[in-house]
mmCIF file of N, CA and C in Angstrom:
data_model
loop_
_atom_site.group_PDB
_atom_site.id
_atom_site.type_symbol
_atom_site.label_atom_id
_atom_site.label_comp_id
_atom_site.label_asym_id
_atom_site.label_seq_id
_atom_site.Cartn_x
_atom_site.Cartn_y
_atom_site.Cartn_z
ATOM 1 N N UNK G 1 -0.927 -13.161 4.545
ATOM 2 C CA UNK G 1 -2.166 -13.847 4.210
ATOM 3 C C UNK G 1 -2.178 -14.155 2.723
ATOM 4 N N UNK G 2 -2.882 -15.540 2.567
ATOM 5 C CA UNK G 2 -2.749 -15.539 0.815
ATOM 6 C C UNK G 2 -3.875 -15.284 0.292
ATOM 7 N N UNK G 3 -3.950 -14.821 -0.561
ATOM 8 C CA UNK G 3 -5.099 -13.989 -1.346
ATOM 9 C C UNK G 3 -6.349 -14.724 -0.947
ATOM 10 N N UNK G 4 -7.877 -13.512 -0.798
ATOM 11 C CA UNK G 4 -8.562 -14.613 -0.125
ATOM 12 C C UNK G 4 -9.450 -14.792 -1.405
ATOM 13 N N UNK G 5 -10.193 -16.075 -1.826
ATOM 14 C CA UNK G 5 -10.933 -16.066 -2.980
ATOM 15 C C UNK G 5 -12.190 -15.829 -2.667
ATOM 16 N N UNK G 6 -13.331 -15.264 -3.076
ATOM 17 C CA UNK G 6 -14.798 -15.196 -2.411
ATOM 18 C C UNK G 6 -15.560 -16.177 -4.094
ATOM 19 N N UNK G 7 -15.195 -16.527 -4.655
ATOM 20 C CA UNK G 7 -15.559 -17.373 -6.022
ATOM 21 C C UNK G 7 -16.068 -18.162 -5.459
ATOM 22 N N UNK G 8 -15.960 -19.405 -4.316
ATOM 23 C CA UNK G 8 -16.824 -20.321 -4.486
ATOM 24 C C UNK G 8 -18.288 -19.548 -3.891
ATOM 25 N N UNK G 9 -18.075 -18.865 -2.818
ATOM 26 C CA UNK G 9 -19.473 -18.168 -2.365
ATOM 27 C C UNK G 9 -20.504 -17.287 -3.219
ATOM 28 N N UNK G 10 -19.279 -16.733 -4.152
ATOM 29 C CA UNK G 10 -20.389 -16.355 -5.390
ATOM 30 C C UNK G 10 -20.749 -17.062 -6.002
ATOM 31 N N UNK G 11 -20.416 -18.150 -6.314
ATOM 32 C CA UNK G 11 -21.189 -19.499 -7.169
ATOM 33 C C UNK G 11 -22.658 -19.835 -5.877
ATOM 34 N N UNK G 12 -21.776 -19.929 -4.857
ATOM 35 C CA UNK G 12 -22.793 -20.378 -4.363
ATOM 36 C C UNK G 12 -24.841 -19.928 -4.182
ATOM 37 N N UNK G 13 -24.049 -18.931 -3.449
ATOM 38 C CA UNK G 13 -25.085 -17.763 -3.335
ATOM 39 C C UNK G 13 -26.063 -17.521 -4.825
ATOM 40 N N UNK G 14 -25.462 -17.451 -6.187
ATOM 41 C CA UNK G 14 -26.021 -17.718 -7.804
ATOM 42 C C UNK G 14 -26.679 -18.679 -7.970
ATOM 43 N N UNK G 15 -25.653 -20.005 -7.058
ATOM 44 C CA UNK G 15 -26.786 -21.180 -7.314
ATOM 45 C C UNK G 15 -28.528 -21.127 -7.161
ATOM 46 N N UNK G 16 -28.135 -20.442 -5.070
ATOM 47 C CA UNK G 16 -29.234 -20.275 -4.702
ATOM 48 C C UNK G 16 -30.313 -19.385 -5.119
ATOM 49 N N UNK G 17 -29.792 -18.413 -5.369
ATOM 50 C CA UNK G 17 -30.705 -17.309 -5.954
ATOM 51 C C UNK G 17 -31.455 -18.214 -7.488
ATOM 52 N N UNK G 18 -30.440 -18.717 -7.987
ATOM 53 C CA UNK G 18 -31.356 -19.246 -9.637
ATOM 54 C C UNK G 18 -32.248 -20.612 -8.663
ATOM 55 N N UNK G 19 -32.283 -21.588 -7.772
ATOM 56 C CA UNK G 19 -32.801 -22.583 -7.425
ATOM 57 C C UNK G 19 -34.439 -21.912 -6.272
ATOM 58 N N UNK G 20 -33.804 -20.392 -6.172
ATOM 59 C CA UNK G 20 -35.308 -19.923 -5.854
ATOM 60 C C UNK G 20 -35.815 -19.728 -7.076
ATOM 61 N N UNK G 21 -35.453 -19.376 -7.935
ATOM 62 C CA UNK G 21 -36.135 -18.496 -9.491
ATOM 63 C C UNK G 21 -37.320 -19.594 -9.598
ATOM 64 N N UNK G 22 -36.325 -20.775 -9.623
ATOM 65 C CA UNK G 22 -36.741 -21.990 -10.473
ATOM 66 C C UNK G 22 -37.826 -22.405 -9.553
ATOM 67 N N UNK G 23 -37.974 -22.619 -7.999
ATOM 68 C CA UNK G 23 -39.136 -23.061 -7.450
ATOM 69 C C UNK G 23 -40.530 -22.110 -7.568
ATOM 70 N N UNK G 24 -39.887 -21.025 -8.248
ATOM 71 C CA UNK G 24 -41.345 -19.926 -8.495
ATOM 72 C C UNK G 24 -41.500 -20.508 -9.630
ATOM 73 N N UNK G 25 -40.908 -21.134 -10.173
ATOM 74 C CA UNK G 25 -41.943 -21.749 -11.645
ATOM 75 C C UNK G 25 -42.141 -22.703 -11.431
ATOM 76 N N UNK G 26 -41.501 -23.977 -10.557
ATOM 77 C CA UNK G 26 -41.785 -25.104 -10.535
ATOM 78 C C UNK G 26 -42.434 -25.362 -8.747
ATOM 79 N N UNK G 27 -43.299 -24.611 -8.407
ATOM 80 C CA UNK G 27 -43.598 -24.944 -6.736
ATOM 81 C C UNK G 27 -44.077 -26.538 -6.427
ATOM 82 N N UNK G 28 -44.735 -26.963 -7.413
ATOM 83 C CA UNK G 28 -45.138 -28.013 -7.112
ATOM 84 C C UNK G 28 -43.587 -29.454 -7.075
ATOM 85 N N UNK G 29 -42.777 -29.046 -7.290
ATOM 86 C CA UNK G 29 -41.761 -30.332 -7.560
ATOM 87 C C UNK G 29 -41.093 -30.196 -6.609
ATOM 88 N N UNK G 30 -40.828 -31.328 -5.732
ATOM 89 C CA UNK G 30 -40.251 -31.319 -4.352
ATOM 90 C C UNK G 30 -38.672 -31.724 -5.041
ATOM 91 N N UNK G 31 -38.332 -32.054 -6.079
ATOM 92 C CA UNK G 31 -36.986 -31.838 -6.249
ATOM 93 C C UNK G 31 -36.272 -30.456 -6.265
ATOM 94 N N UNK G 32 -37.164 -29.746 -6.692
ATOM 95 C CA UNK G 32 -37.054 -28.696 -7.032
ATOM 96 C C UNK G 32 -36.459 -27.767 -5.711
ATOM 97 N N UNK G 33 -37.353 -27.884 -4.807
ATOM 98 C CA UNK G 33 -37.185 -27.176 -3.289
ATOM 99 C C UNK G 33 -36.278 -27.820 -2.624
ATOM 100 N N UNK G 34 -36.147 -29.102 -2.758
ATOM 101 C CA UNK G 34 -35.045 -30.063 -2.228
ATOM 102 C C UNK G 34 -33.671 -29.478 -2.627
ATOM 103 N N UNK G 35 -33.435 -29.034 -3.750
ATOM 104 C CA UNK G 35 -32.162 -28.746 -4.151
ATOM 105 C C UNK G 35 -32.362 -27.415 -4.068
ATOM 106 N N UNK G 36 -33.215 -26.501 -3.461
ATOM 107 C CA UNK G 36 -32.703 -25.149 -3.099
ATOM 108 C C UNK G 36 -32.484 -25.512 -1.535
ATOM 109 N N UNK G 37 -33.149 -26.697 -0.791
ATOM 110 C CA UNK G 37 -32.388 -26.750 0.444
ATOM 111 C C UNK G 37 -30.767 -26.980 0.449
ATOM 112 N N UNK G 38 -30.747 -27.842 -0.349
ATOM 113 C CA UNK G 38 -28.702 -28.417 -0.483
ATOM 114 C C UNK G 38 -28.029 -26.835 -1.285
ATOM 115 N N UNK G 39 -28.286 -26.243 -1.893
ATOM 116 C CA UNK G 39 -27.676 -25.152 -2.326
ATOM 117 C C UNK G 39 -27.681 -24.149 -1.494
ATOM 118 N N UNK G 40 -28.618 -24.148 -0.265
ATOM 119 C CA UNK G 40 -28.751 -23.184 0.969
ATOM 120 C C UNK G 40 -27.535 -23.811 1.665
ATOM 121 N N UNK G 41 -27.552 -25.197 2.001
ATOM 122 C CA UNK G 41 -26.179 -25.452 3.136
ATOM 123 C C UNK G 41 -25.435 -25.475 2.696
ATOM 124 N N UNK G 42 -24.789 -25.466 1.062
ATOM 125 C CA UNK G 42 -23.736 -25.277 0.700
ATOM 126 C C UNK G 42 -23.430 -23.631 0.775
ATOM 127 N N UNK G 43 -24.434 -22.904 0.392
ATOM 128 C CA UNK G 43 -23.797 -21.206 0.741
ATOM 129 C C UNK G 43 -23.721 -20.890 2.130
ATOM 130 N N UNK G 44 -24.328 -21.633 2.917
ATOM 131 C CA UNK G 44 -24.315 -21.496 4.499
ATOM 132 C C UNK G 44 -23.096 -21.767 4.642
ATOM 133 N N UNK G 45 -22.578 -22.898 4.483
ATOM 134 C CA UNK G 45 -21.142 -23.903 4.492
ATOM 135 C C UNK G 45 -20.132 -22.735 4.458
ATOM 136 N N UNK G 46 -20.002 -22.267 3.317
ATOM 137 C CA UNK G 46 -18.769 -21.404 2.314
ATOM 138 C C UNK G 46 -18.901 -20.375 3.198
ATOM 139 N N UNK G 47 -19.760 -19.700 3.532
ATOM 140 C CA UNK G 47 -20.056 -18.678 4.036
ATOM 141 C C UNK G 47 -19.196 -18.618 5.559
ATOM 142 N N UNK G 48 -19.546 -19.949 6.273
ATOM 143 C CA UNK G 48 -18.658 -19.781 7.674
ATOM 144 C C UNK G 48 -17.686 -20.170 7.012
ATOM 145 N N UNK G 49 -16.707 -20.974 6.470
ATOM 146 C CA UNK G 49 -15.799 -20.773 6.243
ATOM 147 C C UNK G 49 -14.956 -20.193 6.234
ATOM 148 N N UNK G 50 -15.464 -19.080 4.450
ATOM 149 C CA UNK G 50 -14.575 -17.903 4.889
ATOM 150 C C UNK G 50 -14.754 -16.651 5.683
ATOM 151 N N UNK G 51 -15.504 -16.584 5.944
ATOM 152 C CA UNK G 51 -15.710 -16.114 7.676
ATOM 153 C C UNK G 51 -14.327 -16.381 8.431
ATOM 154 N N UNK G 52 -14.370 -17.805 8.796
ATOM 155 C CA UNK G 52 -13.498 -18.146 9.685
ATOM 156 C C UNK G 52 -11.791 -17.789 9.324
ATOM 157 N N UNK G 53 -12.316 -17.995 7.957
ATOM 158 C CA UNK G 53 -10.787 -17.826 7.293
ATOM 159 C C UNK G 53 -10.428 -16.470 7.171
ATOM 160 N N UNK G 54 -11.542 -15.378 7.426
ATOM 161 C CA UNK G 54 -11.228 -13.833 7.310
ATOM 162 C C UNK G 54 -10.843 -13.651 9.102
ATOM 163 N N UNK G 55 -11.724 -14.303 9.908
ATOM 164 C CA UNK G 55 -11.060 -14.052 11.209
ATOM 165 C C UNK G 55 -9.865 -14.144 11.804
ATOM 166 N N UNK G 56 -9.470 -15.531 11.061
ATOM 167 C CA UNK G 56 -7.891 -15.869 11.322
ATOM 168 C C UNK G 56 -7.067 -14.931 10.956
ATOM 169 N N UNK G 57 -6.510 -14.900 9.327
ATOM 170 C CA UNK G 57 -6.152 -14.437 8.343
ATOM 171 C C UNK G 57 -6.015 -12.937 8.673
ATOM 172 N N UNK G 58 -7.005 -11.911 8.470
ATOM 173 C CA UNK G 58 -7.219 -10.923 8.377
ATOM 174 C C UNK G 58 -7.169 -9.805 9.862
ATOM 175 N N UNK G 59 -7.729 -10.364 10.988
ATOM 176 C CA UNK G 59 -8.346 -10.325 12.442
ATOM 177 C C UNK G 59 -7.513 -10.496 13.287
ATOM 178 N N UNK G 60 -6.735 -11.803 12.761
ATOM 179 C CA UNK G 60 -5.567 -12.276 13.798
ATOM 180 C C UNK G 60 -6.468 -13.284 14.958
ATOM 181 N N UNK G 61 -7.665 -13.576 14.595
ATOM 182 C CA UNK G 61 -7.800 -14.175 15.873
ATOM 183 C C UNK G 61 -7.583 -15.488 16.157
ATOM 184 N N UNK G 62 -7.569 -16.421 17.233
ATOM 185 C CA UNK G 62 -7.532 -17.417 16.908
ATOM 186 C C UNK G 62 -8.123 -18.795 16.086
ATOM 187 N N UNK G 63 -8.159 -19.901 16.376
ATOM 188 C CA UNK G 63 -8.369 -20.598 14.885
ATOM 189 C C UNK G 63 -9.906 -20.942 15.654
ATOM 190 N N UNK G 64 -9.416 -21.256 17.012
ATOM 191 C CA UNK G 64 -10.423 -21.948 18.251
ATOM 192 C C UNK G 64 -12.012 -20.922 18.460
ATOM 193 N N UNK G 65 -11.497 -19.572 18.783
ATOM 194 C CA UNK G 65 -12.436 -18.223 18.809
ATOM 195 C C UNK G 65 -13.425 -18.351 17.139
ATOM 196 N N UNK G 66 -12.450 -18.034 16.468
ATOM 197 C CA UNK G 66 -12.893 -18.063 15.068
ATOM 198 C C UNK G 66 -14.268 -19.023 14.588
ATOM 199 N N UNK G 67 -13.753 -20.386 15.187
ATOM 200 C CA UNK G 67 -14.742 -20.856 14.894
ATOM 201 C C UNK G 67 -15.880 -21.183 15.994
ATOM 202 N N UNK G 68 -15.257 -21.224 17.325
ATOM 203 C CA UNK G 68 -16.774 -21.381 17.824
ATOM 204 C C UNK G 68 -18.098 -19.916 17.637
ATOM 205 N N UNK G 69 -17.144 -18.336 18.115
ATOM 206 C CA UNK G 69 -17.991 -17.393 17.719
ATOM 207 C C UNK G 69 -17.816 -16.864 15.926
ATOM 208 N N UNK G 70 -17.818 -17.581 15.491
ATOM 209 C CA UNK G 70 -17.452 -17.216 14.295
ATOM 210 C C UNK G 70 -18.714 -15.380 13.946
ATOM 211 N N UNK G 71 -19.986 -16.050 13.909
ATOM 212 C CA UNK G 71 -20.832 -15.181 13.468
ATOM 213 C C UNK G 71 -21.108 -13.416 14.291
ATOM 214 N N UNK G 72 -20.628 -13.878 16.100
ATOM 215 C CA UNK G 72 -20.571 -12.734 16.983
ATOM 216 C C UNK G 72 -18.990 -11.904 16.655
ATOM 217 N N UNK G 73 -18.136 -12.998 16.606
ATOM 218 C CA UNK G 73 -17.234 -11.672 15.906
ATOM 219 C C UNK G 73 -17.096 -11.329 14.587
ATOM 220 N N UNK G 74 -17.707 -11.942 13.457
ATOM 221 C CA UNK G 74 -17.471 -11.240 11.948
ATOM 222 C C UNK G 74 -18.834 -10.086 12.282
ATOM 223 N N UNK G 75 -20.042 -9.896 13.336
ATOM 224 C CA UNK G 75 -20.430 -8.728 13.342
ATOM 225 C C UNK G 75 -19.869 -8.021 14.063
ATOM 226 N N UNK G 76 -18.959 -7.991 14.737
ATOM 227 C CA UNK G 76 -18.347 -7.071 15.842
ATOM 228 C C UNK G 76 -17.597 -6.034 15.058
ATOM 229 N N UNK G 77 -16.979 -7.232 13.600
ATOM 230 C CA UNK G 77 -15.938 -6.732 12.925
ATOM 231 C C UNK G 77 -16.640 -5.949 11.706
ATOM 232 N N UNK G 78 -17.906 -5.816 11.265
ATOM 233 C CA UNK G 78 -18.539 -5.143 10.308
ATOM 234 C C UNK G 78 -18.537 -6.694 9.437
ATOM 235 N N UNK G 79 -18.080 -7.700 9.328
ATOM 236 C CA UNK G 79 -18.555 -8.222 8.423
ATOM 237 C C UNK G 79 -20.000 -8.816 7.976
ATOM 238 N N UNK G 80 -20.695 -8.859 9.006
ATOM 239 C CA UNK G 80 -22.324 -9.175 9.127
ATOM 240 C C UNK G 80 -22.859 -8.297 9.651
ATOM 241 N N UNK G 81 -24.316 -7.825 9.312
ATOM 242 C CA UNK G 81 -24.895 -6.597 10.066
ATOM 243 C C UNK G 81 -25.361 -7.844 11.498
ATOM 244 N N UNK G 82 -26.098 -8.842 11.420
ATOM 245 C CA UNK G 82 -26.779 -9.425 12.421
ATOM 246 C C UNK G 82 -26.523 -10.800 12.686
ATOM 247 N N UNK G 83 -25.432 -10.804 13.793
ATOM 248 C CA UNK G 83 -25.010 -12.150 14.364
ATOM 249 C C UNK G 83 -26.259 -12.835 14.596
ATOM 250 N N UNK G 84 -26.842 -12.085 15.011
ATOM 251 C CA UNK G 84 -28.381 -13.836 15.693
ATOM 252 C C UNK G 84 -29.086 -14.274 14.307
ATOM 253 N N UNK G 85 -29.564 -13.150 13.214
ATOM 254 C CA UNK G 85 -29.610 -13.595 12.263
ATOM 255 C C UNK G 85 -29.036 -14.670 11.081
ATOM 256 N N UNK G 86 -27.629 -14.272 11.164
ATOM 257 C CA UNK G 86 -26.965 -15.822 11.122
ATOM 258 C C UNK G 86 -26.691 -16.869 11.986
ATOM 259 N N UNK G 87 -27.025 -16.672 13.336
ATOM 260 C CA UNK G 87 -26.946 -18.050 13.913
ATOM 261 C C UNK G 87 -28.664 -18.648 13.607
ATOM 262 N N UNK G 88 -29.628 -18.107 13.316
ATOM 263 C CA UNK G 88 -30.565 -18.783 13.520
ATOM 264 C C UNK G 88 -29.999 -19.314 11.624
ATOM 265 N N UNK G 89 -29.738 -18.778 10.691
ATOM 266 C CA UNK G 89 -29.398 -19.865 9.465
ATOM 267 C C UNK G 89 -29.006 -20.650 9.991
ATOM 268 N N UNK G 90 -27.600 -20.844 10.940
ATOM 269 C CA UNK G 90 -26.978 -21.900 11.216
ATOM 270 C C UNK G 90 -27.765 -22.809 11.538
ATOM 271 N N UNK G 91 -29.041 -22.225 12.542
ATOM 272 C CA UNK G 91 -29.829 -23.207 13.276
ATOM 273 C C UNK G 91 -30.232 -23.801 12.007
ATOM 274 N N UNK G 92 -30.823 -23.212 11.266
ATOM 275 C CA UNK G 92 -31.756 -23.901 10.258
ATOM 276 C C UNK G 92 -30.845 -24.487 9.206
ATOM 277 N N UNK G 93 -29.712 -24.552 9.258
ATOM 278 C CA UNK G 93 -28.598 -25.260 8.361
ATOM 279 C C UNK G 93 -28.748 -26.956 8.941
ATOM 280 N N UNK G 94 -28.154 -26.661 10.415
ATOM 281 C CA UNK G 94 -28.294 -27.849 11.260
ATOM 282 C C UNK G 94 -29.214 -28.699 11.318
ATOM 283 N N UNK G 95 -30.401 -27.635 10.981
ATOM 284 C CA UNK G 95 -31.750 -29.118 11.087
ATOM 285 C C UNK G 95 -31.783 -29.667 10.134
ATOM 286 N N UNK G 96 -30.743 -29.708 9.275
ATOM 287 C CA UNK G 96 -30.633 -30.796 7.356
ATOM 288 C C UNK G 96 -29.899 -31.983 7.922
ATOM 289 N N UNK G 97 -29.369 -31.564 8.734
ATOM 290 C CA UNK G 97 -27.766 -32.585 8.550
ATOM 291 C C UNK G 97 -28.111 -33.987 8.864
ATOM 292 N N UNK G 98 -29.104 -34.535 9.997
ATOM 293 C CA UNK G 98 -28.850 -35.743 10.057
ATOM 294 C C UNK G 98 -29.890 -36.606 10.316
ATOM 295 N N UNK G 99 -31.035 -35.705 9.430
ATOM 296 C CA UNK G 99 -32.396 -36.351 9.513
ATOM 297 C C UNK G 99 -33.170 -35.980 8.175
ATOM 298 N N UNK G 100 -33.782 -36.561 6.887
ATOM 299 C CA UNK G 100 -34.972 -35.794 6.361
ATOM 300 C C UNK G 100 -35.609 -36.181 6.763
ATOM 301 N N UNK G 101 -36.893 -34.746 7.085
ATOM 302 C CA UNK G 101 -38.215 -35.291 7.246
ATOM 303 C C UNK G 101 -38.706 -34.029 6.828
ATOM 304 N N UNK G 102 -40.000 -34.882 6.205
ATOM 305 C CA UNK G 102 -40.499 -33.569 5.203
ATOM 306 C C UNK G 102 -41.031 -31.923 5.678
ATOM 307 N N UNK G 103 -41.053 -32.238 7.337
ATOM 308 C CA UNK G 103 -42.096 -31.142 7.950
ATOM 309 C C UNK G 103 -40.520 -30.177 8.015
ATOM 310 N N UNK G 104 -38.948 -30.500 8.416
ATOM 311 C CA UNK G 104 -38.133 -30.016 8.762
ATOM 312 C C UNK G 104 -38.086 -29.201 7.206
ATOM 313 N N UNK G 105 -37.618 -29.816 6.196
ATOM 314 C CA UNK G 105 -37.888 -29.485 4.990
ATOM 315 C C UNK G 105 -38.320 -28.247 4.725
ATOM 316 N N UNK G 106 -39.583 -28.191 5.455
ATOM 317 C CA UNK G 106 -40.340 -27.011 4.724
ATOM 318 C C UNK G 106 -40.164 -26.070 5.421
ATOM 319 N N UNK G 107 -39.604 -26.148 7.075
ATOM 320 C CA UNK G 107 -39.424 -25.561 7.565
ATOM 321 C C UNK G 107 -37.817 -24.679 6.856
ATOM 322 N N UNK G 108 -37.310 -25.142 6.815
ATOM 323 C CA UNK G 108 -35.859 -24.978 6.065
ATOM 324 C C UNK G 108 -35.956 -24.290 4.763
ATOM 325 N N UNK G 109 -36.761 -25.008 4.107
ATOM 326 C CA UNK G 109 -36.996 -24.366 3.067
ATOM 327 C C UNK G 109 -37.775 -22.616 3.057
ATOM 328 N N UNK G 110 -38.773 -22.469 4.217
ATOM 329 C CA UNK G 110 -39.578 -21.380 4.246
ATOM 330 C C UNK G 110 -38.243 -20.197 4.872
ATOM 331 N N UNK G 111 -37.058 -20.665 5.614
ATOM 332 C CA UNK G 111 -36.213 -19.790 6.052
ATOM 333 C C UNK G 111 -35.081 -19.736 5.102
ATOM 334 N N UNK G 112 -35.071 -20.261 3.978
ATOM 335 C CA UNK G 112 -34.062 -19.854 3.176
ATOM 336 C C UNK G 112 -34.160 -18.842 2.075
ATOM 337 N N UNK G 113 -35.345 -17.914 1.570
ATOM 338 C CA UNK G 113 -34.965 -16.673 0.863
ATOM 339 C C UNK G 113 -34.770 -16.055 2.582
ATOM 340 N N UNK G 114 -34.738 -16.302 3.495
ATOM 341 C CA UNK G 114 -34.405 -14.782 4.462
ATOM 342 C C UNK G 114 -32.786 -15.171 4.802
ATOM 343 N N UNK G 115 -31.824 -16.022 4.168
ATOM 344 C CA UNK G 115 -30.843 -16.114 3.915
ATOM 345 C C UNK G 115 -30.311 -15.073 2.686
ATOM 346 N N UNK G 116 -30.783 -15.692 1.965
ATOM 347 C CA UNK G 116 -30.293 -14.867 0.320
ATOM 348 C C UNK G 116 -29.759 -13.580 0.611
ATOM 349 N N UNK G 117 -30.781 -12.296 0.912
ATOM 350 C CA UNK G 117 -30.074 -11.120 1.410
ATOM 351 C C UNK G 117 -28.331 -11.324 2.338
ATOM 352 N N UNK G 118 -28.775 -11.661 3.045
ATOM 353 C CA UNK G 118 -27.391 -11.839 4.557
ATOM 354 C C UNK G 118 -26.559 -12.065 3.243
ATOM 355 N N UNK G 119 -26.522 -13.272 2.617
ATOM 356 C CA UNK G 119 -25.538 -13.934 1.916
ATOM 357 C C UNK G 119 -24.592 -12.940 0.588
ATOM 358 N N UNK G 120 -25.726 -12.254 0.378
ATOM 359 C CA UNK G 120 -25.254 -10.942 -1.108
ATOM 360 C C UNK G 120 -24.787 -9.467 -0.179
ATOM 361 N N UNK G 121 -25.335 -9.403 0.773
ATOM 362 C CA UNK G 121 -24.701 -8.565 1.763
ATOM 363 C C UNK G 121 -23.449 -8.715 2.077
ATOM 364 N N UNK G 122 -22.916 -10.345 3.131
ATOM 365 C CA UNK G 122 -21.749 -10.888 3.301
ATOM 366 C C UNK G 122 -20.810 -10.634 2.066
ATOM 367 N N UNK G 123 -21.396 -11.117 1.056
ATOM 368 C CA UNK G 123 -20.355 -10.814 -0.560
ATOM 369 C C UNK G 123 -19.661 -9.428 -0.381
ATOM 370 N N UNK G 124 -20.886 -8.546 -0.439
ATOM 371 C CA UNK G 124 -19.963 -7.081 -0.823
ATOM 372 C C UNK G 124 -19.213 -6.693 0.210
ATOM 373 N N UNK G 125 -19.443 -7.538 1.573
ATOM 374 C CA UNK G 125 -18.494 -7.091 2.775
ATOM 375 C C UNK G 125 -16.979 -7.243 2.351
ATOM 376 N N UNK G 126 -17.090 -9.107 1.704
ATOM 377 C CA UNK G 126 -16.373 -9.178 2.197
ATOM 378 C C UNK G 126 -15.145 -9.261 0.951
ATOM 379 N N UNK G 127 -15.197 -7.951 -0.349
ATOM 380 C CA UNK G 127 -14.421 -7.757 -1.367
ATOM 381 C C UNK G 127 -13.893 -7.064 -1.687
ATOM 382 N N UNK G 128 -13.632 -6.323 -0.218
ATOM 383 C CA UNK G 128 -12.174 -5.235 0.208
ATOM 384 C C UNK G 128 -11.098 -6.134 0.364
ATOM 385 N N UNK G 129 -11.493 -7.658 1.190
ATOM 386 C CA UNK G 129 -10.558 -9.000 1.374
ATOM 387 C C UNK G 129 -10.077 -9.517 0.214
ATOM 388 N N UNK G 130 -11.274 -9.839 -0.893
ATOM 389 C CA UNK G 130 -10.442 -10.789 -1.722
ATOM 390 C C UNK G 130 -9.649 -10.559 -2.533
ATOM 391 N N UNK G 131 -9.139 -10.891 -3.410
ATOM 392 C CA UNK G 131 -7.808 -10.872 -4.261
ATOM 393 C C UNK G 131 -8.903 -10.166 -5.721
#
């Protein structure tokens, strides 16, 4: 296996955490919340990723398994405490992708600090793996 990097997910996850900071000072600016939604699907993003890339890699499993259960086996494997908990992010990842509308938005937006934890959790899982 080649060294695994967890750097972009810690950027990521930093992003998000500073783009909540910032909507507690700025609540009223919908740019503001807008770009803690895109910094949520980008740590969502990274997050299955290397997931998938620790299942393969690390797990041995296949590439196919990996990614359709990605989230039921990285908890099987200790890497997530709560598979449904990350599939419902996923859910709420999915409702960005191919529509805005402002009501989805807020919806998205109101479920993304109950990301943040999972995401700083996932980190320390998963930095027995990285290089």
């Amino acid at each position: 296996m080649s060294q695994l990097s967890i750097k972009a997910l810690e950027l990521a996850v930093a992003a998000l955490e500073q783009g909540l900071i910032e909507y507690e000072q700025y609540p009223q600016l919908l740019t503001v919340r807008d770009g803690v939604i895109q910094r949520f699907e980008i740590a969502m993003d990274v997050s299955r990723q290397i997931l998938v890339r620790v299942l393969k890699e690390v797990f041995g499993l296949e590439k196919a398994n990996a990614k359709k259960d990605t989230f039921r086996e990285a908890a099987k494997l200790g890497l997530i405490a709560d598979a449904e908990a990350w599939l419902g992010h996923l859910a709420a990842r999915n409702r960005t992708s191919h529509t805005y509308d402002s009501v989805i938005a807020a919806q998205v937006f109101a479920h993304t600090p109950t990301f943040l934890p999972d995401a700083q959790d996932l980190l320390k899982r998963l930095r027995p793996y990285a290089d």
